[in-house]
């Protein structure tokens, strides 16, 4: 294999984040991954270049530094303005839901 060592470019953000998450999953620690504010700025630039209409993020209630950062940059907190709630199915609840799907 041939490798070329170089400085990361903004275009690399998506792949770098994916590799970090892959490693965290391998180590059984995906909940320990935290994406920096700089990465969010990078993602927003990529989104605009690809003509995306929005960037949607999740932030935990206790994570006030991130929520404050997003608000300062003009983000809307949909929990407050539109009443959106994050909903998750996992484990047994996901199994139960999948079992209710129509069978072929």
XYZ file of N, CA, C and O in Angstrom:
416
model
N 0.826 -1.184 0.000
C 0.000 0.000 0.000
C 0.868 1.245 0.000
O 1.887 1.289 0.666
N 0.397 2.240 -0.714
C 1.079 3.532 -0.734
C 0.235 4.545 0.014
O -0.976 4.620 -0.194
N 0.870 5.300 0.882
C 0.186 6.329 1.644
C 0.862 7.656 1.418
O 2.083 7.720 1.254
N 0.081 8.694 1.428
C 0.616 10.045 1.336
C 0.140 10.799 2.573
O -1.059 10.907 2.809
N 1.074 11.289 3.367
C 0.741 12.071 4.554
C 0.583 13.522 4.129
O 1.470 14.083 3.471
N -0.545 14.130 4.489
C -0.791 15.538 4.158
C -1.685 16.149 5.215
O -2.283 15.440 6.022
N -1.779 17.440 5.215
C -2.700 18.138 6.113
C -4.130 17.819 5.684
O -4.415 17.674 4.497
N -5.003 17.731 6.655
C -6.414 17.499 6.346
C -6.999 18.760 5.713
O -6.591 19.879 6.022
N -7.941 18.559 4.828
C -8.657 19.660 4.191
C -10.109 19.614 4.634
O -10.579 18.607 5.164
N -10.826 20.698 4.423
C -12.229 20.746 4.818
C -13.029 19.615 4.183
O -13.949 19.088 4.783
N -12.637 19.222 2.989
C -13.348 18.142 2.297
C -13.200 16.800 3.020
O -13.936 15.860 2.754
N -12.235 16.702 3.920
C -11.992 15.456 4.639
C -12.867 15.287 5.881
O -12.866 14.216 6.494
N -13.591 16.322 6.292
C -14.343 16.289 7.553
C -15.266 15.081 7.661
O -15.298 14.401 8.687
N -16.012 14.814 6.606
C -16.968 13.712 6.651
C -16.256 12.375 6.892
O -16.675 11.588 7.736
N -15.179 12.143 6.165
C -14.451 10.881 6.318
C -13.768 10.779 7.675
O -13.731 9.696 8.281
N -13.229 11.884 8.149
C -12.569 11.870 9.461
C -13.591 11.547 10.552
O -13.342 10.700 11.410
N -14.740 12.206 10.512
C -15.780 11.934 11.509
C -16.250 10.494 11.439
O -16.465 9.851 12.460
N -16.395 9.972 10.227
C -16.820 8.578 10.061
C -15.795 7.627 10.665
O -16.157 6.677 11.370
N -14.520 7.886 10.416
C -13.478 7.010 10.960
C -13.419 7.086 12.482
O -13.226 6.063 13.155
N -13.621 8.274 13.034
C -13.642 8.416 14.489
C -14.797 7.606 15.072
O -14.637 6.881 16.046
N -15.968 7.706 14.452
C -17.133 6.971 14.944
C -16.927 5.467 14.758
O -17.271 4.679 15.644
N -16.355 5.046 13.634
C -16.065 3.623 13.421
C -15.148 3.091 14.520
O -15.378 1.997 15.054
N -14.130 3.844 14.854
C -13.215 3.434 15.913
C -13.937 3.364 17.263
O -13.764 2.412 18.020
N -14.764 4.360 17.535
C -15.511 4.372 18.799
C -16.453 3.178 18.883
O -16.580 2.550 19.942
N -17.102 2.842 17.790
C -17.995 1.680 17.767
C -17.186 0.405 17.980
O -17.573 -0.462 18.762
N -16.053 0.294 17.317
C -15.181 -0.873 17.494
C -14.769 -1.024 18.954
O -14.736 -2.127 19.492
N -14.476 0.097 19.604
C -14.059 0.085 21.009
C -15.247 0.020 21.973
O -15.085 0.092 23.175
N -16.465 -0.075 21.403
C -17.706 -0.122 22.183
C -17.869 1.135 23.049
O -18.283 1.072 24.201
N -17.541 2.284 22.467
C -17.628 3.562 23.172
C -18.228 4.663 22.299
O -17.767 5.810 22.336
N -19.265 4.373 21.473
C -19.766 5.426 20.581
C -20.343 6.633 21.317
O -20.356 7.728 20.786
N -20.782 6.428 22.555
C -21.338 7.539 23.323
C -20.259 8.502 23.806
O -20.566 9.567 24.330
N -19.002 8.161 23.614
C -17.902 9.013 24.049
C -17.449 9.987 22.956
O -16.600 10.833 23.191
N -18.007 9.868 21.748
C -17.604 10.729 20.638
C -18.325 12.066 20.746
O -19.539 12.129 20.903
N -17.539 13.111 20.659
C -18.091 14.462 20.678
C -17.504 15.212 19.496
O -16.287 15.270 19.337
N -18.354 15.764 18.655
C -17.893 16.501 17.481
C -17.700 17.956 17.878
O -18.566 18.558 18.511
N -16.584 18.515 17.508
C -16.257 19.888 17.891
C -17.106 20.896 17.130
O -17.683 20.597 16.081
N -17.145 22.092 17.661
C -17.854 23.175 16.988
C -17.216 23.454 15.632
O -17.906 23.803 14.680
N -15.896 23.276 15.547
C -15.206 23.484 14.274
C -15.726 22.514 13.219
O -15.898 22.874 12.060
N -15.998 21.281 13.607
C -16.541 20.299 12.668
C -17.917 20.726 12.175
O -18.235 20.564 10.999
N -18.730 21.283 13.065
C -20.058 21.753 12.661
C -19.924 22.859 11.620
O -20.660 22.892 10.629
N -18.962 23.746 11.817
C -18.729 24.802 10.831
C -18.323 24.199 9.492
O -18.798 24.618 8.434
N -17.485 23.193 9.544
C -17.038 22.511 8.338
C -18.213 21.837 7.629
O -18.378 21.955 6.417
N -19.046 21.138 8.401
C -20.213 20.477 7.818
C -21.165 21.483 7.176
O -21.760 21.210 6.142
N -21.316 22.645 7.788
C -22.216 23.642 7.220
C -21.707 24.121 5.870
O -22.489 24.320 4.936
N -20.399 24.287 5.760
C -19.823 24.708 4.484
C -20.031 23.634 3.420
O -20.414 23.923 2.286
N -19.820 22.376 3.784
C -20.033 21.272 2.845
C -21.500 21.243 2.406
O -21.811 21.094 1.226
N -22.400 21.396 3.380
C -23.827 21.398 3.059
C -24.215 22.492 2.085
O -24.984 22.263 1.147
N -23.684 23.681 2.298
C -24.003 24.784 1.388
C -23.476 24.505 -0.021
O -24.155 24.776 -1.001
N -22.277 23.958 -0.111
C -21.708 23.628 -1.422
C -22.555 22.588 -2.144
O -22.628 22.576 -3.357
N -23.189 21.697 -1.378
C -24.034 20.654 -1.970
C -25.493 21.094 -2.070
O -26.369 20.303 -2.349
N -25.738 22.371 -1.808
C -27.061 22.991 -1.893
C -28.076 22.377 -0.932
O -29.259 22.264 -1.242
N -27.611 21.983 0.248
C -28.526 21.488 1.282
C -29.335 22.661 1.824
O -28.845 23.787 1.907
N -30.558 22.389 2.192
C -31.447 23.438 2.691
C -31.284 23.682 4.186
O -31.652 24.740 4.683
N -30.748 22.703 4.918
C -30.616 22.873 6.365
C -29.581 21.907 6.931
O -29.241 20.919 6.315
N -29.130 22.238 8.126
C -28.267 21.377 8.928
C -29.015 21.148 10.223
O -29.368 22.098 10.912
N -29.294 19.912 10.523
C -30.070 19.591 11.715
C -29.203 18.805 12.679
O -28.555 17.838 12.296
N -29.167 19.240 13.940
C -28.313 18.652 14.962
C -29.138 18.260 16.167
O -30.242 18.754 16.365
N -28.563 17.411 16.990
C -29.145 17.062 18.283
C -28.161 17.477 19.361
O -26.958 17.288 19.204
N -28.673 18.036 20.432
C -27.836 18.401 21.574
C -28.588 18.013 22.841
O -29.784 18.278 22.967
N -27.878 17.378 23.752
C -28.499 16.996 25.018
C -28.793 18.219 25.871
O -28.113 19.244 25.771
N -29.793 18.114 26.708
C -30.225 19.215 27.568
C -29.068 19.788 28.382
O -28.921 20.992 28.519
N -28.207 18.926 28.921
C -27.114 19.389 29.775
C -25.995 20.070 28.997
O -25.147 20.742 29.566
N -25.987 19.917 27.660
C -24.887 20.428 26.845
C -25.111 21.894 26.476
O -25.228 22.253 25.315
N -25.166 22.727 27.486
C -25.427 24.151 27.243
C -24.330 24.841 26.433
O -24.659 25.734 25.646
N -23.051 24.463 26.559
C -22.059 25.139 25.705
C -22.368 24.975 24.212
O -22.297 25.945 23.451
N -22.736 23.764 23.805
C -23.068 23.550 22.391
C -24.359 24.259 22.024
O -24.447 24.909 20.982
N -25.370 24.141 22.860
C -26.647 24.803 22.561
C -26.465 26.306 22.465
O -27.023 26.955 21.576
N -25.660 26.877 23.358
C -25.389 28.320 23.310
C -24.618 28.686 22.047
O -24.889 29.716 21.420
N -23.656 27.848 21.668
C -22.883 28.093 20.447
C -23.811 28.113 19.239
O -23.752 29.031 18.416
N -24.675 27.097 19.120
C -25.592 27.034 17.977
C -26.541 28.232 17.967
O -26.789 28.828 16.917
N -27.064 28.599 19.120
C -27.976 29.744 19.204
C -27.262 31.030 18.790
O -27.832 31.860 18.064
N -26.024 31.186 19.229
C -25.259 32.388 18.883
C -25.004 32.478 17.381
O -24.856 33.575 16.841
N -24.985 31.324 16.708
C -24.771 31.291 15.263
C -26.081 31.396 14.479
O -26.084 31.358 13.260
N -27.213 31.485 15.188
C -28.495 31.673 14.524
C -29.367 30.443 14.411
O -30.402 30.474 13.743
N -28.997 29.342 15.060
C -29.808 28.124 15.001
C -31.125 28.316 15.740
O -31.214 29.095 16.685
N -32.137 27.597 15.301
C -33.430 27.582 15.970
C -33.510 26.339 16.837
O -33.201 25.250 16.371
N -33.936 26.491 18.070
C -34.164 25.332 18.940
C -35.587 24.865 18.680
O -36.547 25.456 19.155
N -35.740 23.811 17.889
C -37.070 23.340 17.492
C -37.863 22.789 18.660
O -39.085 22.741 18.605
N -37.177 22.377 19.728
C -37.891 21.922 20.915
C -38.736 23.054 21.461
O -39.880 22.863 21.862
N -38.182 24.240 21.444
C -38.882 25.417 21.963
C -39.856 25.975 20.933
O -41.026 26.190 21.218
N -39.388 26.197 19.693
C -40.209 26.891 18.706
C -41.292 26.029 18.073
O -42.349 26.528 17.733
N -41.028 24.732 17.886
C -41.997 23.879 17.196
C -42.451 22.678 18.010
O -43.275 21.899 17.556
N -41.871 22.496 19.181
C -42.289 21.389 20.028
C -41.811 20.019 19.582
O -42.382 19.008 19.963
N -40.752 19.960 18.772
C -40.223 18.672 18.332
C -39.572 17.950 19.494
O -38.969 18.556 20.359
N -39.678 16.649 19.488
C -39.034 15.803 20.485
C -38.221 14.739 19.759
O -38.655 14.221 18.738
N -37.063 14.408 20.281
C -36.260 13.323 19.720
C -36.845 12.004 20.221
O -37.050 11.832 21.415
N -37.128 11.102 19.307
C -37.741 9.822 19.637
C -36.765 8.713 19.225
O -36.181 8.768 18.146
N -36.604 7.726 20.089
C -35.666 6.641 19.789
C -36.303 5.297 20.129
O -36.944 5.134 21.145
N -36.089 4.349 19.212
C -36.392 2.945 19.475
C -35.066 2.212 19.487
O -34.271 2.361 18.572
N -34.814 1.404 20.502
C -33.633 0.549 20.512
C -33.935 -0.689 21.344
O -34.978 -0.791 21.972
N -33.007 -1.636 21.274
C -33.166 -2.851 22.066
C -34.502 -3.536 21.836
O -34.956 -3.710 20.700
N -35.148 -3.918 22.918
C -36.399 -4.669 22.845
C -37.511 -3.871 22.191
O -38.316 -4.413 21.443
N -37.555 -2.561 22.437
C -38.619 -1.753 21.822
C -38.470 -1.728 20.303
O -39.464 -1.762 19.573
N -37.240 -1.700 19.794
C -37.013 -1.763 18.355
C -37.404 -3.132 17.818
O -38.054 -3.242 16.773
N -37.029 -4.182 18.541
C -37.423 -5.540 18.134
C -38.943 -5.659 18.062
O -39.488 -6.195 17.093
N -39.628 -5.167 19.088
C -41.087 -5.240 19.123
C -41.712 -4.488 17.957
O -42.638 -4.976 17.313
N -41.192 -3.298 17.671
C -41.725 -2.499 16.581
C -41.504 -3.208 15.243
O -42.415 -3.297 14.418
N -40.296 -3.733 15.032
C -39.991 -4.434 13.780
C -40.863 -5.656 13.596
O -41.273 -5.985 12.474
N -41.210 -6.333 14.702
C -42.065 -7.519 14.613
C -43.477 -7.180 14.178
O -44.208 -8.044 13.726
N -43.872 -5.920 14.317
C -45.206 -5.496 13.910
C -45.278 -5.127 12.431
O -46.356 -4.876 11.894
N -44.125 -5.082 11.758
C -44.105 -4.720 10.341
C -44.837 -5.772 9.525
O -44.780 -6.963 9.853
N -45.548 -5.345 8.477
C -46.238 -6.315 7.611
C -45.253 -7.326 7.019
O -44.147 -6.966 6.641
N -45.656 -8.554 6.991
C -44.820 -9.620 6.430
C -45.147 -9.751 4.949
O -46.268 -9.560 4.525
N -44.133 -10.140 4.182
C -44.329 -10.316 2.718
C -45.285 -11.422 2.417
O -45.476 -12.375 3.023
